[in-house]
Amino acid sequence: MDRKMTTVLRAALGCVDDWQWQQHGACGGLEESRFFHPENERGSERERRESAAKQVCRACPVLARCREHALLVGEPYGVWGGLGEGERRAILGERRRS
């Protein structure tokens, strides 16, 4: 195998390793709608759904990894690592100011 191909394979395997943590998430097998809001969801309905999603996250063995992923890539939607969209925006804003 040539050197260039080895580098490409190593990079691809690194990407797979980066996502392995998701296989251990407490959210695995649950409906995505639990973590991502439907169109026009507002107010107390949205708060209840997010609260239920965050409850799943509290017991998750990969919570920290999931949260850092969401912050690193700027996930714009859903509950990731126990944080809602507004919470992540606030953290990212604080990081930018620091």
Coordinates of N, CA and C in Angstrom, one line a residue:
M1 N 0.9 -1.2 0.0 CA 0.0 0.0 0.0 C 0.9 1.2 0.0
D2 N 0.6 2.2 -0.8 CA 1.4 3.4 -0.9 C 1.1 4.3 0.3
R3 N 2.1 5.2 0.5 CA 2.0 6.1 1.7 C 0.8 7.0 1.7
K4 N 0.4 7.5 0.5 CA -0.8 8.4 0.4 C -2.1 7.6 0.8
M5 N -2.2 6.4 0.4 CA -3.4 5.6 0.7 C -3.4 5.3 2.2
T6 N -2.3 5.0 2.8 CA -2.2 4.8 4.2 C -2.7 6.0 5.0
T7 N -2.3 7.2 4.6 CA -2.7 8.4 5.2 C -4.2 8.6 5.1
V8 N -4.8 8.3 4.0 CA -6.2 8.4 3.8 C -6.9 7.4 4.7
L9 N -6.5 6.2 4.7 CA -7.1 5.2 5.6 C -7.1 5.6 7.1
R10 N -5.9 6.1 7.5 CA -5.7 6.5 8.9 C -6.7 7.6 9.2
A11 N -6.9 8.6 8.3 CA -7.8 9.7 8.5 C -9.2 9.2 8.6
A12 N -9.6 8.3 7.7 CA -11.0 7.7 7.7 C -11.2 7.0 9.0
L13 N -10.3 6.1 9.5 CA -10.5 5.4 10.7 C -10.6 6.3 11.9
G14 N -9.8 7.4 11.8 CA -9.9 8.4 12.9 C -11.3 9.0 13.0
C15 N -12.0 9.2 11.9 CA -13.3 9.7 11.9 C -14.3 8.7 12.5
V16 N -14.1 7.4 12.2 CA -14.9 6.4 12.8 C -14.7 6.4 14.4
D17 N -13.5 6.4 14.8 CA -13.2 6.5 16.2 C -13.9 7.7 16.9
D18 N -13.9 8.8 16.2 CA -14.5 10.0 16.8 C -16.0 9.8 17.0
W19 N -16.6 8.9 16.3 CA -18.1 8.7 16.5 C -18.4 7.5 17.3
Q20 N -17.5 6.7 17.7 CA -17.7 5.5 18.5 C -18.5 5.8 19.8
W21 N -18.3 6.9 20.4 CA -18.9 7.2 21.7 C -20.4 7.2 21.5
Q22 N -20.9 7.5 20.3 CA -22.4 7.6 20.2 C -23.1 6.3 20.4
Q23 N -22.3 5.2 20.2 CA -22.9 3.8 20.4 C -23.2 3.6 21.8
H24 N -22.7 4.4 22.7 CA -22.9 4.2 24.1 C -23.8 5.2 24.8
G25 N -24.4 6.0 24.0 CA -25.3 7.0 24.5 C -26.6 6.4 25.0
A26 N -27.1 7.0 26.1 CA -28.4 6.6 26.7 C -29.6 6.9 25.7
C27 N -29.3 7.8 24.7 CA -30.4 8.1 23.8 C -30.5 7.1 22.7
G28 N -29.6 6.1 22.6 CA -29.6 5.1 21.5 C -30.9 4.4 21.5
G29 N -31.6 4.3 20.3 CA -32.8 3.6 20.2 C -34.0 4.4 20.5
L30 N -33.9 5.6 21.1 CA -35.0 6.4 21.4 C -35.4 7.3 20.2
E31 N -36.6 7.7 20.2 CA -37.1 8.6 19.1 C -36.4 9.9 19.0
E32 N -35.9 10.3 17.8 CA -35.3 11.6 17.7 C -36.1 12.7 18.1
S33 N -37.4 12.6 17.9 CA -38.3 13.7 18.3 C -38.3 14.0 19.8
R34 N -37.7 13.2 20.6 CA -37.5 13.4 22.0 C -36.5 14.5 22.2
F35 N -35.5 14.6 21.3 CA -34.4 15.5 21.4 C -34.4 16.7 20.5
F36 N -35.2 16.6 19.4 CA -35.3 17.7 18.4 C -36.7 18.1 18.3
H37 N -36.9 19.4 18.3 CA -38.3 20.0 18.3 C -38.9 19.9 17.0
P38 N -40.2 19.6 17.0 CA -41.0 19.7 15.7 C -41.2 21.2 15.4
E39 N -41.5 21.4 14.1 CA -41.8 22.8 13.7 C -42.8 23.4 14.5
N40 N -42.6 24.7 14.8 CA -43.6 25.5 15.6 C -43.8 25.1 17.1
E41 N -42.9 24.3 17.6 CA -43.1 23.9 19.0 C -42.6 25.1 19.9
R42 N -43.4 25.5 20.8 CA -43.1 26.7 21.6 C -43.4 26.5 23.1
G43 N -43.0 27.4 23.9 CA -43.5 27.5 25.3 C -43.3 26.3 26.2
S44 N -44.4 26.0 26.9 CA -44.3 24.9 27.9 C -44.2 23.5 27.2
E45 N -44.8 23.4 26.1 CA -44.6 22.1 25.3 C -43.2 21.8 25.0
R46 N -42.5 22.8 24.6 CA -41.0 22.7 24.3 C -40.2 22.4 25.6
E47 N -40.6 23.2 26.6 CA -39.9 23.0 27.9 C -40.0 21.6 28.4
R48 N -41.2 21.0 28.3 CA -41.5 19.6 28.8 C -40.7 18.6 28.0
R49 N -40.6 18.8 26.7 CA -39.9 17.9 25.8 C -38.4 18.0 26.1
E50 N -37.9 19.2 26.2 CA -36.4 19.4 26.6 C -36.1 18.8 27.9
S51 N -37.0 19.0 28.9 CA -36.8 18.5 30.2 C -36.7 17.0 30.2
A52 N -37.6 16.3 29.5 CA -37.5 14.9 29.4 C -36.3 14.4 28.7
A53 N -35.8 15.1 27.6 CA -34.6 14.8 26.9 C -33.4 14.9 27.9
K54 N -33.4 16.0 28.6 CA -32.2 16.2 29.6 C -32.2 15.2 30.7
Q55 N -33.4 14.6 31.0 CA -33.4 13.6 32.0 C -32.7 12.3 31.5
V56 N -32.9 12.0 30.2 CA -32.2 10.9 29.6 C -30.7 11.2 29.7
C57 N -30.3 12.4 29.4 CA -28.9 12.8 29.3 C -28.2 12.6 30.7
R58 N -28.9 12.9 31.8 CA -28.3 12.9 33.1 C -27.7 11.5 33.4
A59 N -28.3 10.5 32.9 CA -27.8 9.1 33.2 C -26.9 8.6 32.1
C60 N -26.5 9.4 31.2 CA -25.7 9.0 30.0 C -24.2 8.8 30.3
P61 N -23.6 7.7 30.0 CA -22.2 7.5 30.2 C -21.3 8.4 29.3
V62 N -21.8 8.9 28.2 CA -21.0 9.7 27.3 C -21.5 11.2 27.3
L63 N -22.1 11.6 28.3 CA -22.7 13.0 28.4 C -21.6 14.0 28.1
A64 N -20.5 14.0 28.7 CA -19.4 15.0 28.5 C -18.9 15.0 27.1
R65 N -18.7 13.8 26.5 CA -18.2 13.7 25.1 C -19.3 14.3 24.1
C66 N -20.5 14.0 24.4 CA -21.6 14.4 23.6 C -21.7 16.0 23.6
R67 N -21.6 16.5 24.8 CA -21.7 17.9 25.0 C -20.6 18.6 24.3
E68 N -19.4 18.1 24.5 CA -18.2 18.7 23.8 C -18.3 18.7 22.3
H69 N -18.8 17.6 21.8 CA -19.0 17.4 20.4 C -20.0 18.5 19.9
A70 N -21.1 18.7 20.6 CA -22.1 19.7 20.2 C -21.5 21.1 20.2
L71 N -20.7 21.4 21.2 CA -20.1 22.7 21.3 C -19.0 22.9 20.2
L72 N -18.2 21.9 20.0 CA -17.1 21.9 19.0 C -17.6 22.2 17.6
V73 N -18.7 21.5 17.2 CA -19.2 21.6 15.8 C -20.3 22.6 15.7
G74 N -20.8 23.2 16.8 CA -21.8 24.2 16.8 C -23.2 23.6 16.4
E75 N -23.5 22.5 17.0 CA -24.8 21.9 16.7 C -25.9 22.9 16.9
P76 N -26.7 23.3 15.9 CA -27.7 24.3 16.1 C -29.0 23.9 16.7
Y77 N -29.3 22.6 16.6 CA -30.6 22.1 17.0 C -30.6 20.9 18.0
G78 N -31.6 20.8 18.8 CA -31.8 19.7 19.7 C -31.1 19.8 21.0
V79 N -31.3 18.7 21.8 CA -30.6 18.6 23.1 C -29.4 17.7 22.9
W80 N -28.3 18.1 23.2 CA -27.0 17.4 23.1 C -26.3 17.5 24.4
G81 N -25.8 16.4 25.0 CA -25.1 16.4 26.2 C -25.8 17.2 27.3
G82 N -27.1 17.1 27.4 CA -27.9 17.7 28.4 C -28.1 19.2 28.3
L83 N -27.7 19.7 27.1 CA -27.8 21.2 26.9 C -28.8 21.4 25.7
G84 N -29.7 22.4 25.9 CA -30.6 22.8 24.8 C -29.9 23.8 23.9
E85 N -30.5 24.2 22.9 CA -30.0 25.1 21.9 C -29.5 26.4 22.5
G86 N -30.4 27.1 23.3 CA -30.0 28.3 23.9 C -28.9 28.2 24.9
E87 N -28.8 27.1 25.6 CA -27.7 26.9 26.6 C -26.4 26.8 25.8
R88 N -26.4 26.1 24.7 CA -25.1 25.9 23.9 C -24.7 27.3 23.3
R89 N -25.7 28.0 22.8 CA -25.4 29.4 22.3 C -24.7 30.2 23.4
A90 N -25.2 30.2 24.6 CA -24.7 31.0 25.7 C -23.3 30.6 26.0
I91 N -23.0 29.3 26.1 CA -21.7 28.8 26.4 C -20.7 29.2 25.3
L92 N -21.1 29.0 24.0 CA -20.3 29.4 22.9 C -20.0 30.9 22.9
G93 N -21.0 31.7 23.2 CA -20.8 33.2 23.3 C -19.8 33.5 24.4
E94 N -19.9 32.8 25.5 CA -19.0 33.1 26.6 C -17.5 32.7 26.2
R95 N -17.4 31.5 25.5 CA -16.1 31.1 25.1 C -15.5 32.1 24.1
R96 N -16.3 32.7 23.3 CA -15.7 33.6 22.3 C -15.3 34.9 23.0
R97 N -16.0 35.3 24.1 CA -15.6 36.5 24.8 C -14.3 36.3 25.6
S98 N -14.1 35.1 26.0 CA -12.9 34.8 26.9 C -11.6 34.8 26.1

